[in-house]
Coordinates of C-alpha atoms in Angstrom, one line a residue:
X1 CA 0.3 0.2 -0.1
X2 CA 2.9 2.5 -0.8
X3 CA 1.8 6.0 -1.5
X4 CA -1.6 5.3 0.4
X5 CA -1.7 8.1 3.1
X6 CA -1.8 6.6 6.7
X7 CA -5.2 8.5 7.2
X8 CA -6.9 6.4 4.6
X9 CA -5.0 3.4 6.0
X10 CA -6.4 3.8 9.4
X11 CA -9.8 4.9 8.5
X12 CA -10.2 1.8 5.8
X13 CA -9.1 -0.5 8.6
X14 CA -11.4 0.8 11.4
X15 CA -14.0 0.3 8.6
X16 CA -13.1 -3.2 8.0
X17 CA -13.0 -4.2 11.8
X18 CA -16.4 -2.5 12.4
X19 CA -18.0 -4.2 9.7
X20 CA -16.3 -7.8 10.8
X21 CA -17.7 -7.0 14.4
X22 CA -21.4 -6.1 13.0
X23 CA -21.4 -9.1 10.8
X24 CA -20.7 -11.2 13.8
X25 CA -22.9 -9.3 15.7
X26 CA -25.9 -10.0 13.1
X27 CA -25.1 -13.7 13.2
X28 CA -25.1 -14.1 16.9
X29 CA -28.1 -12.0 17.5
X30 CA -30.0 -13.8 14.8
X31 CA -29.2 -16.9 16.4
X32 CA -30.3 -15.7 19.7
X33 CA -33.4 -14.7 18.4
X34 CA -34.2 -18.0 16.8
X35 CA -33.3 -19.5 20.0
X36 CA -35.9 -17.2 22.0
X37 CA -38.8 -17.8 19.7
X38 CA -38.1 -21.6 19.7
X39 CA -38.1 -21.5 23.4
X40 CA -41.4 -19.4 23.6
X41 CA -43.0 -21.7 20.9
X42 CA -42.1 -24.5 23.0
X43 CA -43.7 -23.3 25.8
X44 CA -46.9 -22.7 23.9
X45 CA -47.1 -26.2 22.6
X46 CA -46.4 -27.6 25.8
X47 CA -49.4 -25.6 27.3
X48 CA -51.2 -27.3 24.5
X49 CA -50.2 -30.5 25.3
X50 CA -51.0 -30.1 28.9
X51 CA -54.5 -29.0 28.0
X52 CA -54.7 -32.2 25.9
X53 CA -53.6 -34.5 28.8
X54 CA -56.1 -32.7 31.3
X55 CA -59.2 -33.8 28.9
X56 CA -57.5 -37.2 27.9
X57 CA -60.0 -40.2 28.8
X58 CA -59.2 -43.9 27.7
X59 CA -62.0 -46.1 26.6
X60 CA -62.8 -49.8 27.8
X61 CA -60.9 -50.9 24.8
X62 CA -58.0 -48.5 25.6
X63 CA -58.7 -46.1 22.6
X64 CA -58.0 -42.1 23.7
X65 CA -60.5 -39.4 24.4
X66 CA -60.0 -36.0 24.4
X67 CA -62.9 -34.1 26.1
X68 CA -60.9 -30.4 26.2
X69 CA -61.8 -27.8 24.1
X70 CA -58.9 -25.6 23.2
X71 CA -60.0 -22.1 22.1
X72 CA -57.1 -21.5 19.3
X73 CA -58.8 -21.4 15.9
X74 CA -56.0 -22.7 14.0
X75 CA -56.9 -26.2 15.4
X76 CA -60.1 -26.1 13.8
X77 CA -59.2 -25.6 10.5
X78 CA -57.5 -28.1 7.9
X79 CA -53.6 -27.3 7.7
X80 CA -54.0 -24.2 10.4
X81 CA -50.6 -24.7 11.6
X82 CA -51.2 -25.9 14.9
X83 CA -52.0 -29.6 15.7
X84 CA -52.2 -32.0 18.5
X85 CA -52.3 -36.1 18.6
X86 CA -52.8 -38.7 21.5
X87 CA -51.6 -42.3 20.4
X88 CA -52.1 -45.7 22.1
X89 CA -51.6 -49.1 21.1
X90 CA -55.7 -49.1 20.6
X91 CA -55.9 -45.9 18.5
X92 CA -55.3 -42.4 18.2
X93 CA -57.2 -39.0 18.4
X94 CA -55.9 -35.7 16.6
X95 CA -57.1 -32.3 16.0
X96 CA -58.9 -31.2 13.3
X97 CA -56.4 -28.8 11.9
X98 CA -54.4 -32.7 10.7
X99 CA -57.3 -33.4 8.7
X100 CA -56.3 -36.6 7.0
X101 CA -52.8 -36.4 8.0
X102 CA -51.1 -37.7 11.1
X103 CA -47.8 -37.0 13.2
X104 CA -45.3 -39.3 13.0
X105 CA -45.1 -41.6 16.4
X106 CA -41.9 -41.9 18.2
X107 CA -40.7 -43.6 21.5
X108 CA -40.5 -41.1 24.4
X109 CA -39.0 -42.0 27.9
X110 CA -39.1 -39.7 31.2
X111 CA -41.7 -37.5 32.5
X112 CA -40.7 -34.5 30.6
X113 CA -41.6 -32.9 27.2
X114 CA -39.5 -33.3 24.6
X115 CA -38.9 -30.6 21.6
X116 CA -37.5 -31.6 18.3
X117 CA -37.7 -30.1 14.6
X118 CA -39.5 -33.0 12.5
X119 CA -41.1 -33.7 9.0
X120 CA -44.7 -32.6 9.8
X121 CA -48.0 -33.1 7.9
X122 CA -48.8 -31.4 4.5
X123 CA -44.8 -31.7 3.3
X124 CA -43.7 -29.3 5.9
X125 CA -41.4 -28.9 8.7
X126 CA -42.8 -28.8 12.3
X127 CA -41.7 -28.1 15.7
X128 CA -43.0 -31.0 17.9
X129 CA -43.3 -31.4 21.6
X130 CA -44.3 -34.7 23.0
X131 CA -44.3 -36.8 26.1
X132 CA -45.6 -40.2 27.4
X133 CA -48.3 -40.3 29.9
X134 CA -50.4 -42.9 31.9
X135 CA -53.8 -41.5 32.7
X136 CA -54.4 -44.7 34.4
X137 CA -52.0 -46.6 36.3
X138 CA -52.2 -49.9 35.3
X139 CA -53.5 -48.9 31.8
X140 CA -51.4 -48.4 28.8
X141 CA -49.0 -45.2 27.9
X142 CA -50.2 -42.8 26.1
X143 CA -48.0 -40.4 23.3
X144 CA -49.2 -37.0 23.6
X145 CA -48.0 -34.7 20.6
X146 CA -48.4 -31.0 19.9
X147 CA -47.0 -29.2 17.1
X148 CA -46.9 -25.9 15.0
X149 CA -45.6 -25.3 11.4
X150 CA -41.9 -24.1 11.4
X151 CA -42.3 -22.2 8.5
X152 CA -43.6 -19.6 10.8
X153 CA -40.5 -19.4 12.8
X154 CA -38.4 -19.4 9.6
X155 CA -40.5 -16.4 8.7
X156 CA -40.1 -14.6 11.8
X157 CA -36.2 -15.0 11.7
X158 CA -35.9 -13.8 8.2
X159 CA -37.8 -10.5 9.1
X160 CA -35.9 -10.0 12.2
X161 CA -32.4 -10.6 10.4
X162 CA -33.5 -8.3 7.6
X163 CA -34.6 -5.9 9.9
X164 CA -31.7 -6.0 11.9
X165 CA -29.4 -6.0 9.1
X166 CA -30.3 -2.2 8.1
X167 CA -30.1 -1.3 11.5
X168 CA -26.7 -2.5 11.7
X169 CA -26.0 -0.9 8.1
X170 CA -26.8 2.2 9.7
X171 CA -25.1 2.0 12.6
X172 CA -21.9 0.8 10.6
X173 CA -22.1 4.4 8.4
X174 CA -22.1 6.0 12.0
X175 CA -19.4 4.0 13.4
X176 CA -17.2 4.4 10.7
X177 CA -17.8 8.4 10.5
X178 CA -16.9 8.3 14.1
X179 CA -13.8 6.2 13.5
X180 CA -12.5 8.8 10.6
X181 CA -13.2 11.8 13.0
X182 CA -11.2 9.9 15.6
X183 CA -8.7 9.0 13.2
X184 CA -8.5 12.6 11.9
X185 CA -8.4 14.2 15.4
X186 CA -5.6 11.5 16.5
X187 CA -3.5 12.6 13.4
X188 CA -3.5 16.3 13.9
X189 CA -0.4 16.6 16.0
X190 CA 1.3 15.1 12.5
X191 CA 0.2 18.2 10.8
X192 CA 2.0 20.3 13.5
X193 CA 5.2 18.2 12.8
X194 CA 4.8 18.8 9.0
X195 CA 4.7 22.4 9.7
X196 CA 7.6 22.2 12.0
X197 CA 9.8 20.4 9.5
X198 CA 9.0 22.7 6.9
X199 CA 10.0 25.7 8.8
X200 CA 13.2 23.9 9.7
X201 CA 13.6 23.0 5.7
X202 CA 13.4 26.8 5.3
X203 CA 15.8 27.8 8.3
X204 CA 18.4 26.3 9.7
X205 CA 18.2 27.8 13.0
X206 CA 14.3 26.7 13.2
X207 CA 13.6 23.8 15.6
X208 CA 10.5 21.3 16.1
X209 CA 8.3 22.6 18.6
X210 CA 8.1 21.3 22.3
X211 CA 4.0 21.2 21.8
X212 CA 3.7 17.8 20.8
X213 CA 2.0 14.7 22.5
X214 CA 3.9 12.3 24.4
X215 CA 4.3 9.8 21.8
X216 CA 5.6 12.3 19.4
X217 CA 7.9 14.0 21.5
X218 CA 11.1 11.6 21.1
X219 CA 10.8 12.0 17.6
X220 CA 10.9 15.8 17.7
X221 CA 13.9 15.7 20.0
X222 CA 15.8 13.3 17.7
X223 CA 14.7 15.8 14.9
X224 CA 15.9 18.8 16.5
X225 CA 19.4 16.8 17.8
X226 CA 19.9 16.0 13.8
X227 CA 18.9 19.5 12.8
X228 CA 21.5 21.0 15.6
X229 CA 24.2 18.5 14.1
X230 CA 23.6 19.4 10.4
X231 CA 23.8 23.4 11.2
X232 CA 27.2 22.6 12.9
X233 CA 28.6 20.4 10.1
X234 CA 27.4 22.8 7.2
X235 CA 28.8 25.9 9.4
X236 CA 32.1 24.1 9.9
X237 CA 32.5 22.7 6.1
X238 CA 31.6 26.3 5.1
X239 CA 34.2 27.9 7.1
X240 CA 36.9 25.3 6.0
X241 CA 36.3 26.1 2.3
X242 CA 36.2 29.7 2.8
X243 CA 39.5 29.4 4.5
X244 CA 41.2 27.1 2.2
X245 CA 40.0 29.6 -0.5
X246 CA 41.3 32.7 1.1
X247 CA 44.9 30.7 2.2
X248 CA 45.2 30.1 -1.4
X249 CA 44.8 33.6 -2.6
X250 CA 48.3 34.4 -1.3
X251 CA 50.4 31.5 -3.2
X252 CA 48.1 32.4 -6.3
X253 CA 49.2 36.0 -6.2
X254 CA 53.1 35.2 -5.5
X255 CA 52.4 32.8 -8.7
X256 CA 51.2 35.6 -10.6
X257 CA 54.1 37.7 -9.8
X258 CA 56.6 34.8 -10.5
X259 CA 54.6 34.6 -13.9
X260 CA 55.4 38.3 -14.8
X261 CA 58.9 38.1 -13.7
X262 CA 59.2 35.2 -16.4
X263 CA 57.7 36.9 -19.0
X264 CA 60.2 39.9 -18.4
X265 CA 62.9 37.4 -18.3
X266 CA 61.8 36.3 -22.0
X267 CA 60.1 32.9 -21.1
X268 CA 56.8 34.1 -22.6
X269 CA 56.0 30.4 -23.4
X270 CA 56.5 29.4 -19.5
X271 CA 54.7 32.5 -18.4
X272 CA 51.7 31.7 -20.5
X273 CA 51.3 28.0 -19.2
X274 CA 51.9 29.5 -15.4
X275 CA 48.9 31.9 -16.1
X276 CA 46.6 29.3 -17.5
X277 CA 47.4 27.0 -14.4
X278 CA 46.8 30.2 -12.1
X279 CA 43.4 31.0 -14.0
X280 CA 42.5 27.4 -13.6
X281 CA 43.0 27.2 -9.9
X282 CA 41.2 30.6 -9.3
X283 CA 38.4 29.4 -11.1
X284 CA 38.3 26.3 -9.2
X285 CA 38.5 28.7 -6.0
X286 CA 35.7 30.8 -7.0
X287 CA 33.7 28.0 -7.6
X288 CA 34.1 26.5 -4.0
X289 CA 33.1 30.0 -2.6
X290 CA 30.0 30.2 -5.0
X291 CA 28.9 26.8 -4.1
X292 CA 29.4 28.1 -0.2
X293 CA 27.4 31.2 -1.0
X294 CA 24.6 28.9 -2.4
X295 CA 24.5 26.6 0.6
X296 CA 23.9 29.7 2.7
X297 CA 21.5 31.0 0.4
X298 CA 19.6 27.8 0.4
X299 CA 19.3 27.6 4.3
X300 CA 18.3 31.5 4.2
X301 CA 14.9 32.2 5.0
X302 CA 14.8 36.0 4.7
X303 CA 13.7 38.2 1.9
X304 CA 15.3 41.4 -0.1
X305 CA 14.2 44.4 -1.8
X306 CA 16.0 44.1 -5.3
X307 CA 15.0 47.8 -6.4
X308 CA 17.6 49.2 -3.5
X309 CA 20.3 46.5 -4.4
X310 CA 19.8 47.5 -8.3
X311 CA 20.2 51.0 -7.7
X312 CA 23.2 50.6 -5.5
X313 CA 25.1 48.3 -8.1
X314 CA 24.3 50.6 -11.2
X315 CA 25.6 53.6 -9.0
X316 CA 29.1 51.6 -8.6
X317 CA 29.1 50.4 -12.3
X318 CA 28.4 53.9 -13.6
X319 CA 31.9 55.1 -12.5
X320 CA 33.5 52.4 -14.2
X321 CA 34.9 52.7 -18.1
X322 CA 32.4 50.5 -19.3
X323 CA 29.4 51.9 -17.2
X324 CA 30.0 55.4 -17.8
X325 CA 29.2 54.9 -21.7
X326 CA 25.7 53.4 -20.9
X327 CA 22.5 54.2 -19.7
X328 CA 20.9 52.0 -17.0
X329 CA 17.0 51.9 -16.4
X330 CA 15.9 50.4 -13.2
X331 CA 12.3 49.6 -13.3
X332 CA 11.6 47.9 -10.2
X333 CA 8.9 48.9 -8.1
X334 CA 10.4 50.1 -4.6
X335 CA 7.9 47.7 -2.5
X336 CA 8.9 44.8 -4.4
X337 CA 10.1 41.6 -2.2
X338 CA 12.0 38.5 -3.5
X339 CA 12.4 35.4 -1.2
X340 CA 16.1 35.4 -1.1
X341 CA 18.5 37.1 1.2
X342 CA 20.0 40.7 0.4
X343 CA 23.5 39.0 -0.2
X344 CA 21.9 36.5 -2.7
X345 CA 20.3 39.0 -4.7
X346 CA 23.3 41.2 -4.8
X347 CA 25.5 38.3 -5.9
X348 CA 23.0 37.5 -8.5
X349 CA 22.3 40.9 -10.0
X350 CA 25.6 42.3 -9.4
X351 CA 27.0 39.5 -12.1
X352 CA 23.8 40.2 -14.5
X353 CA 24.5 43.6 -14.7
X354 CA 27.8 43.4 -14.8
X355 CA 27.6 40.9 -17.9
X356 CA 25.3 43.2 -19.9
X357 CA 27.3 46.3 -19.4
X358 CA 30.3 44.1 -20.6
X359 CA 28.3 43.6 -23.9
X360 CA 25.9 46.5 -24.4
X361 CA 26.1 49.2 -27.0
X362 CA 24.1 51.9 -25.2
X363 CA 21.5 50.6 -23.0
X364 CA 20.8 48.2 -20.1
X365 CA 17.5 47.6 -18.5
X366 CA 16.9 46.3 -15.2
X367 CA 13.1 45.3 -14.0
X368 CA 11.0 43.0 -11.8
X369 CA 7.9 42.4 -10.7
X370 CA 6.3 39.9 -8.4
X371 CA 8.7 36.7 -8.3
X372 CA 10.4 38.0 -11.2
X373 CA 14.0 40.0 -11.8
X374 CA 15.1 40.5 -15.5
X375 CA 18.3 42.3 -16.6
X376 CA 18.2 43.2 -20.4
X377 CA 21.1 44.8 -23.0
X378 CA 21.1 45.7 -26.5
X379 CA 24.3 43.9 -27.4
X380 CA 24.9 41.5 -30.1
X381 CA 22.9 38.8 -27.7
X382 CA 22.6 35.2 -28.4
X383 CA 20.4 32.3 -30.0
X384 CA 17.5 31.3 -27.5
X385 CA 18.1 27.6 -28.1
X386 CA 21.8 27.6 -27.4
X387 CA 21.3 29.1 -23.9
X388 CA 20.7 26.5 -21.8
X389 CA 24.4 25.0 -23.4
X390 CA 26.0 28.1 -22.6
X391 CA 24.8 28.0 -18.7
X392 CA 26.0 24.3 -18.8
X393 CA 29.4 25.1 -20.2
X394 CA 29.6 28.5 -17.9
X395 CA 30.3 30.8 -21.0
X396 CA 28.2 33.1 -23.0
X397 CA 28.4 32.5 -26.7
X398 CA 29.5 36.1 -27.4
X399 CA 31.6 36.5 -24.6
X400 CA 35.1 38.2 -25.3
X401 CA 36.8 38.0 -21.9
X402 CA 37.5 35.2 -19.2
X403 CA 35.9 34.6 -16.3
X404 CA 32.5 35.9 -17.1
X405 CA 31.1 32.6 -17.8
X406 CA 31.5 31.3 -14.2
X407 CA 29.7 34.7 -13.2
X408 CA 26.5 33.2 -15.2
X409 CA 27.3 29.9 -13.4
X410 CA 27.1 31.2 -10.0
X411 CA 24.1 32.7 -10.8
X412 CA 22.3 29.7 -11.8
X413 CA 23.7 28.2 -8.6
X414 CA 22.4 30.9 -6.0
X415 CA 19.2 31.2 -8.2
X416 CA 18.5 27.4 -7.7
X417 CA 19.5 27.4 -4.1
X418 CA 17.0 30.2 -3.4
X419 CA 14.3 28.3 -5.3
X420 CA 14.3 30.0 -8.5
X421 CA 15.2 29.2 -12.1
X422 CA 17.6 31.4 -14.4
X423 CA 16.1 31.9 -18.2
X424 CA 18.6 33.4 -21.0
X425 CA 16.5 34.3 -24.1
X426 CA 16.6 37.0 -26.7
X427 CA 15.9 40.6 -25.4
X428 CA 13.2 43.1 -27.3
X429 CA 16.4 45.5 -27.1
X430 CA 18.0 43.0 -29.3
X431 CA 20.5 41.5 -26.9
X432 CA 20.4 39.0 -24.0
X433 CA 17.7 38.9 -21.6
X434 CA 18.4 37.3 -18.5
X435 CA 15.5 36.6 -15.8
X436 CA 15.0 35.4 -12.7
X437 CA 12.0 33.6 -11.7
X438 CA 11.0 32.4 -8.4
X439 CA 8.7 29.1 -8.1
X440 CA 10.1 27.1 -11.4
X441 CA 11.8 24.0 -10.9
X442 CA 14.7 24.1 -13.1
X443 CA 16.0 26.6 -15.7
X444 CA 15.0 26.6 -19.4

């Protein structure tokens, strides 16, 4: 049952258990009712037999005569459903209701009435009560029998079973609804667990609340301990990565100085190889730092106002050689907020605006709306179909200088870490249009 919710499993299990219990109850109650009506009918037939015994007389030839008058109209109608019969070795006498039929004789010992189901007259089953009596101490034994049709008993049992089944079906619906309500109320604490986990996933500083039932409290404590351990491991790993990257910058600067000296000494080929190796190591360091920043962005639950960030970045770029010849249009509402930290937004917009300024002819436009930031330029642009490949390689197709493709790759990583996607296509200005949209699963 993988994929089925725990709630529906519990509800379905409860409904099946209730149904099984009610089915057993139906069988037991039907059997008890049958026993009750059989005992009641047996008692009634015993009274009929006792009345017959009270009016029993034996003739001089031993033939029985019953002088009792029984008022039940069923005894006066052929196949009326109620019968009596008295039998001796010299003959027998029976009720009018037996007409031309007779009750099967049997040998009965003892002084008690005996009840049994037997084949009766008119091709039916009967409930038979019988006893052997001696009206005269020295006379022959007399078999006294009283019987009624079992058909009436079966009809009563069937009617009771149908009515009981309808009642138990309604009761099953009510109890199933009660079980569903009980399961729903019982699982409400798990909804609070889900909310706590969602908050913990968004922020490494969040923890499971202590307001949980006793059965869930150990789970919450274990999750909190795991979250604290994870936060500590991530913080230590980030510090180690940053320390390593920064510690290597000084040796790289020394190697760059050695490369310049080698070039000045005429070893241009060796200097070129050394510069290529230094650039590769620097790119790897920058990538590691970008991963650390992306991890921080993934764990941050803050928001930022990109309008303020964009204006600050533009103010810096306008003072550069490339930026002073361009016109920057910032069209971001002051109230707009995006679900990322201000440092993350600065990293992403900074790389995109710098990239646009590098290739723009006259204009760079930065715009935004709910869940979307866009940076456009009027440069040579690129084919929309090759945007994904460009991001995967970490290079823009019309890029003229080194290092900038890594910047776009960092933007992509930061966007994905903050729950957004980076798109690259053609702008209506003619150049590249880079957009960061929150709420998309992956960049196009």
